[in-house]
């Protein structure tokens, strides 16, 4: 074993059914040697109206076609609700903890069934049909999950848009998938502050209309009772509508490859892409990873702190846990409200067994001091998880030693929106842990490291992380743009899925994700394209040009550093800096707030006009001693000015 600390789970920690290392190795080999047999068997973990006779039909070559269980028929909401009713109808399905610690709700599987059926009937009443796209722009309240499940019940395709996104971002997403039905709330509530969701929705609808997409109906959940605008005939109150329909609704029979959802995510270029996931393979993969990665057992209280606006919320708050009949905790608030002990208070209050969060939250809470943690008991916890960005070993050790009191394994799970479920991860009863490593591939996942020329790297190596064969949960296409799907993921290293991440493999075959190697930023676990921030900046009338790069940030993982060239006659000022920050927040949302803005009279460009980001990254990192070759620049002089006026002087 290599130099870092190794953590091994105690045999007494394991329960019946916990996968041990021998089983992991056997199942992994089976999944690679005979994927048809392996997934043919595990595909039956969910219920099918019509069983599949074919399992895997996938190709990463040419046109790239991914089909799993292709002649099977099922319904996702049936699998997440109806099939549990007999055995666990009165068990809590969704355990909701409000932003305000005095508020909570418990929704049993029976109640979930009725809520989802009613909402499905409301959508049908308003003309929503199989295949239609429905946009969900919601706070973290149970109705967000009801909405997703109701779509799946009638075969509508949901597009959940994170409640922190701006009207522009929401409008663009409504337009891209031509969605005419929106589900939202009057206002959201986070950390004691309200978010004007309905007002944002109205602005987004106007933007959509200018792009010839006419939203027909808006269903509005009463969350705060705040004052909102209203368009009679278009807008309907959620509670009034639900009361007016039948409490049961037959689940639609869906083909395994019928779309389940679209989720927009950022890439290196252009607008966010609509990642399309389908039904059968997605649910098999989400439920199987949820069970084995978190060692989920019947009766466990499971909490993933993500927002349903991100893929982690889709797969590990809603679909995976509910397919497994779990109690899934949904949290409306933030880690530091009313204070930095909130997570652990909630763990004690609801007797949480499995807790899954992001490194950015762990780092922030670590900075707040141990007493916020140690004043809680946390005695019910048996597993900790991490996702969204590389976890630095210091944060891992703190999570392990202080939160877990050295008795609880941590699963550091690597995956992406495109993947549908976790790809590289420890299995807690099987895998020895190394702080900072996502360790080994899940069943059916074949990682490969390649150099920039595409040569395959064997053994101990550092390279670009590809996956060489399909797994059931992977995306099928970019909504409405299959060519972009092929170009983005399968063209750089032909015949392989390229993740965009850099990765190292150590002597034990463990994988260590080193972060994005493309122009995608990861700010507090939120994915963002540098191109999106740049286009927001140049949309400001005083800006002529902008280049955006990431730099290491203690809490956020990466910070956003913007180089901005102003229009002739405009003067740099702190005032203007503030104006630009506010402008980007308005265009994209608060998660895209620039951390540093440097006014730059010129940007380093090649003679053909390409911005040399390598140089900009170095300057942003205050590491300009190693700028490399600048002789190909059209005007090498601009570099001196950039260095002189850098915003990150150490
Ligand atoms: C990063 C989130 C290191 C990675 C599920 C990936 C991670 C991007 C990890 C996807 C991890 C996610 N260790 N890096 N455990 N998990 N990432 O699409 O750069 O929001 O490409 O999906 O987050 O972000 P996305």
mmCIF file of N, CA, C and O and ligand atoms in Angstrom, residues 265 311-312 386-391 412-418 438 499 501 513 515-516 522 525 527, ligand 1:
data_model
loop_
_atom_site.group_PDB
_atom_site.id
_atom_site.type_symbol
_atom_site.label_atom_id
_atom_site.label_comp_id
_atom_site.label_asym_id
_atom_site.label_seq_id
_atom_site.Cartn_x
_atom_site.Cartn_y
_atom_site.Cartn_z
ATOM 1 N N UNK A 265 -26.763 20.955 -17.691
ATOM 2 C CA UNK A 265 -25.480 21.051 -17.005
ATOM 3 C C UNK A 265 -24.469 21.750 -17.889
ATOM 4 O O UNK A 265 -24.609 21.796 -19.106
ATOM 5 N N UNK A 311 -28.168 16.700 -10.046
ATOM 6 C CA UNK A 311 -28.364 15.271 -10.303
ATOM 7 C C UNK A 311 -28.307 14.456 -9.014
ATOM 8 O O UNK A 311 -28.987 13.440 -8.871
ATOM 9 N N UNK A 312 -27.498 14.897 -8.054
ATOM 10 C CA UNK A 312 -27.403 14.159 -6.795
ATOM 11 C C UNK A 312 -28.780 14.095 -6.128
ATOM 12 O O UNK A 312 -29.166 13.068 -5.567
ATOM 13 N N UNK A 386 -19.464 11.666 0.600
ATOM 14 C CA UNK A 386 -19.000 12.935 0.047
ATOM 15 C C UNK A 386 -19.164 12.900 -1.464
ATOM 16 O O UNK A 386 -18.935 11.870 -2.097
ATOM 17 N N UNK A 387 -19.548 14.023 -2.049
ATOM 18 C CA UNK A 387 -19.730 14.086 -3.503
ATOM 19 C C UNK A 387 -19.643 15.510 -4.011
ATOM 20 O O UNK A 387 -19.937 16.449 -3.293
ATOM 21 N N UNK A 388 -19.227 15.655 -5.259
ATOM 22 C CA UNK A 388 -19.352 16.930 -5.956
ATOM 23 C C UNK A 388 -18.041 17.552 -6.343
ATOM 24 O O UNK A 388 -17.970 18.323 -7.297
ATOM 25 N N UNK A 389 -16.982 17.254 -5.638
ATOM 26 C CA UNK A 389 -15.674 17.805 -5.951
ATOM 27 C C UNK A 389 -14.644 16.972 -5.187
ATOM 28 O O UNK A 389 -15.007 16.220 -4.280
ATOM 29 N N UNK A 390 -13.389 17.123 -5.548
ATOM 30 C CA UNK A 390 -12.376 16.383 -4.799
ATOM 31 C C UNK A 390 -12.406 16.816 -3.333
ATOM 32 O O UNK A 390 -12.568 17.988 -3.033
ATOM 33 N N UNK A 391 -12.302 15.855 -2.421
ATOM 34 C CA UNK A 391 -12.243 16.208 -0.996
ATOM 35 C C UNK A 391 -10.773 16.188 -0.588
ATOM 36 O O UNK A 391 -10.073 15.188 -0.792
ATOM 37 N N UNK A 412 -16.345 8.322 -0.600
ATOM 38 C CA UNK A 412 -16.082 9.475 -1.476
ATOM 39 C C UNK A 412 -16.491 9.034 -2.870
ATOM 40 O O UNK A 412 -15.822 8.231 -3.508
ATOM 41 N N UNK A 413 -17.628 9.554 -3.337
ATOM 42 C CA UNK A 413 -18.263 9.037 -4.552
ATOM 43 C C UNK A 413 -18.035 9.955 -5.727
ATOM 44 O O UNK A 413 -18.441 11.113 -5.708
ATOM 45 N N UNK A 414 -17.387 9.455 -6.763
ATOM 46 C CA UNK A 414 -17.173 10.267 -7.967
ATOM 47 C C UNK A 414 -18.198 9.918 -9.036
ATOM 48 O O UNK A 414 -18.378 8.735 -9.356
ATOM 49 N N UNK A 415 -18.820 10.923 -9.566
ATOM 50 C CA UNK A 415 -19.730 10.743 -10.708
ATOM 51 C C UNK A 415 -20.146 12.100 -11.230
ATOM 52 O O UNK A 415 -19.715 13.130 -10.707
ATOM 53 N N UNK A 416 -20.979 12.109 -12.261
ATOM 54 C CA UNK A 416 -21.362 13.345 -12.956
ATOM 55 C C UNK A 416 -22.834 13.282 -13.371
ATOM 56 O O UNK A 416 -23.400 12.202 -13.494
ATOM 57 N N UNK A 417 -23.384 14.465 -13.668
ATOM 58 C CA UNK A 417 -24.758 14.543 -14.166
ATOM 59 C C UNK A 417 -24.975 13.544 -15.302
ATOM 60 O O UNK A 417 -25.996 12.862 -15.368
ATOM 61 N N UNK A 418 -24.001 13.462 -16.185
ATOM 62 C CA UNK A 418 -24.099 12.592 -17.353
ATOM 63 C C UNK A 418 -24.171 11.118 -16.990
ATOM 64 O O UNK A 418 -24.645 10.300 -17.771
ATOM 65 N N UNK A 438 -11.331 8.373 -4.432
ATOM 66 C CA UNK A 438 -12.659 7.781 -4.664
ATOM 67 C C UNK A 438 -12.537 6.263 -4.798
ATOM 68 O O UNK A 438 -13.529 5.565 -4.988
ATOM 69 N N UNK A 499 -14.694 11.982 -19.506
ATOM 70 C CA UNK A 499 -15.388 12.640 -18.394
ATOM 71 C C UNK A 499 -15.078 14.124 -18.269
ATOM 72 O O UNK A 499 -15.829 14.856 -17.637
ATOM 73 N N UNK A 501 -12.525 15.000 -16.534
ATOM 74 C CA UNK A 501 -11.742 15.049 -15.297
ATOM 75 C C UNK A 501 -10.350 14.465 -15.490
ATOM 76 O O UNK A 501 -10.161 13.522 -16.261
ATOM 77 N N UNK A 513 -9.292 11.499 -8.183
ATOM 78 C CA UNK A 513 -9.750 12.516 -9.135
ATOM 79 C C UNK A 513 -9.015 13.819 -8.829
ATOM 80 O O UNK A 513 -8.991 14.262 -7.676
ATOM 81 N N UNK A 515 -9.612 16.779 -10.590
ATOM 82 C CA UNK A 515 -10.399 17.954 -10.988
ATOM 83 C C UNK A 515 -10.506 18.068 -12.502
ATOM 84 O O UNK A 515 -9.899 17.295 -13.240
ATOM 85 N N UNK A 516 -11.267 19.054 -12.938
ATOM 86 C CA UNK A 516 -11.561 19.194 -14.368
ATOM 87 C C UNK A 516 -10.304 19.588 -15.137
ATOM 88 O O UNK A 516 -9.510 20.400 -14.682
ATOM 89 N N UNK A 522 -15.676 24.218 -10.882
ATOM 90 C CA UNK A 522 -16.456 23.547 -9.851
ATOM 91 C C UNK A 522 -16.388 24.426 -8.609
ATOM 92 O O UNK A 522 -15.435 24.397 -7.856
ATOM 93 N N UNK A 525 -18.899 22.861 -5.387
ATOM 94 C CA UNK A 525 -19.597 21.676 -5.890
ATOM 95 C C UNK A 525 -20.592 21.980 -7.001
ATOM 96 O O UNK A 525 -21.259 21.083 -7.487
ATOM 97 N N UNK A 527 -21.323 23.071 -10.807
ATOM 98 C CA UNK A 527 -20.627 23.037 -12.080
ATOM 99 C C UNK A 527 -20.987 24.239 -12.921
ATOM 100 O O UNK A 527 -22.150 24.601 -13.021
HETATM 101 C C1 LIG B 1 -16.618 16.647 -9.774
HETATM 102 C C2 LIG B 1 -22.094 15.778 -9.417
HETATM 103 C C3 LIG B 1 -13.782 14.521 -7.147
HETATM 104 C C4 LIG B 1 -15.915 16.183 -11.035
HETATM 105 C C5 LIG B 1 -22.465 14.346 -8.995
HETATM 106 C C6 LIG B 1 -17.072 15.890 -11.978
HETATM 107 C C7 LIG B 1 -15.840 15.010 -8.044
HETATM 108 C C8 LIG B 1 -18.068 16.952 -11.587
HETATM 109 C C9 LIG B 1 -16.455 14.070 -7.191
HETATM 110 C C10 LIG B 1 -19.479 16.555 -11.893
HETATM 111 C C11 LIG B 1 -15.625 13.363 -6.257
HETATM 112 C C12 LIG B 1 -17.960 14.967 -8.463
HETATM 113 N N1 LIG B 1 -14.301 13.620 -6.297
HETATM 114 N N2 LIG B 1 -14.514 15.224 -8.019
HETATM 115 N N3 LIG B 1 -16.096 12.484 -5.389
HETATM 116 N N4 LIG B 1 -17.776 14.067 -7.481
HETATM 117 N N5 LIG B 1 -16.803 15.553 -8.807
HETATM 118 O O1 LIG B 1 -22.259 16.981 -12.960
HETATM 119 O O2 LIG B 1 -15.101 17.223 -11.527
HETATM 120 O O3 LIG B 1 -22.610 18.382 -10.875
HETATM 121 O O4 LIG B 1 -16.715 15.981 -13.337
HETATM 122 O O5 LIG B 1 -22.250 15.901 -10.788
HETATM 123 O O6 LIG B 1 -17.883 17.142 -10.190
HETATM 124 O O7 LIG B 1 -20.396 17.484 -11.381
HETATM 125 P P1 LIG B 1 -21.943 17.255 -11.541
#
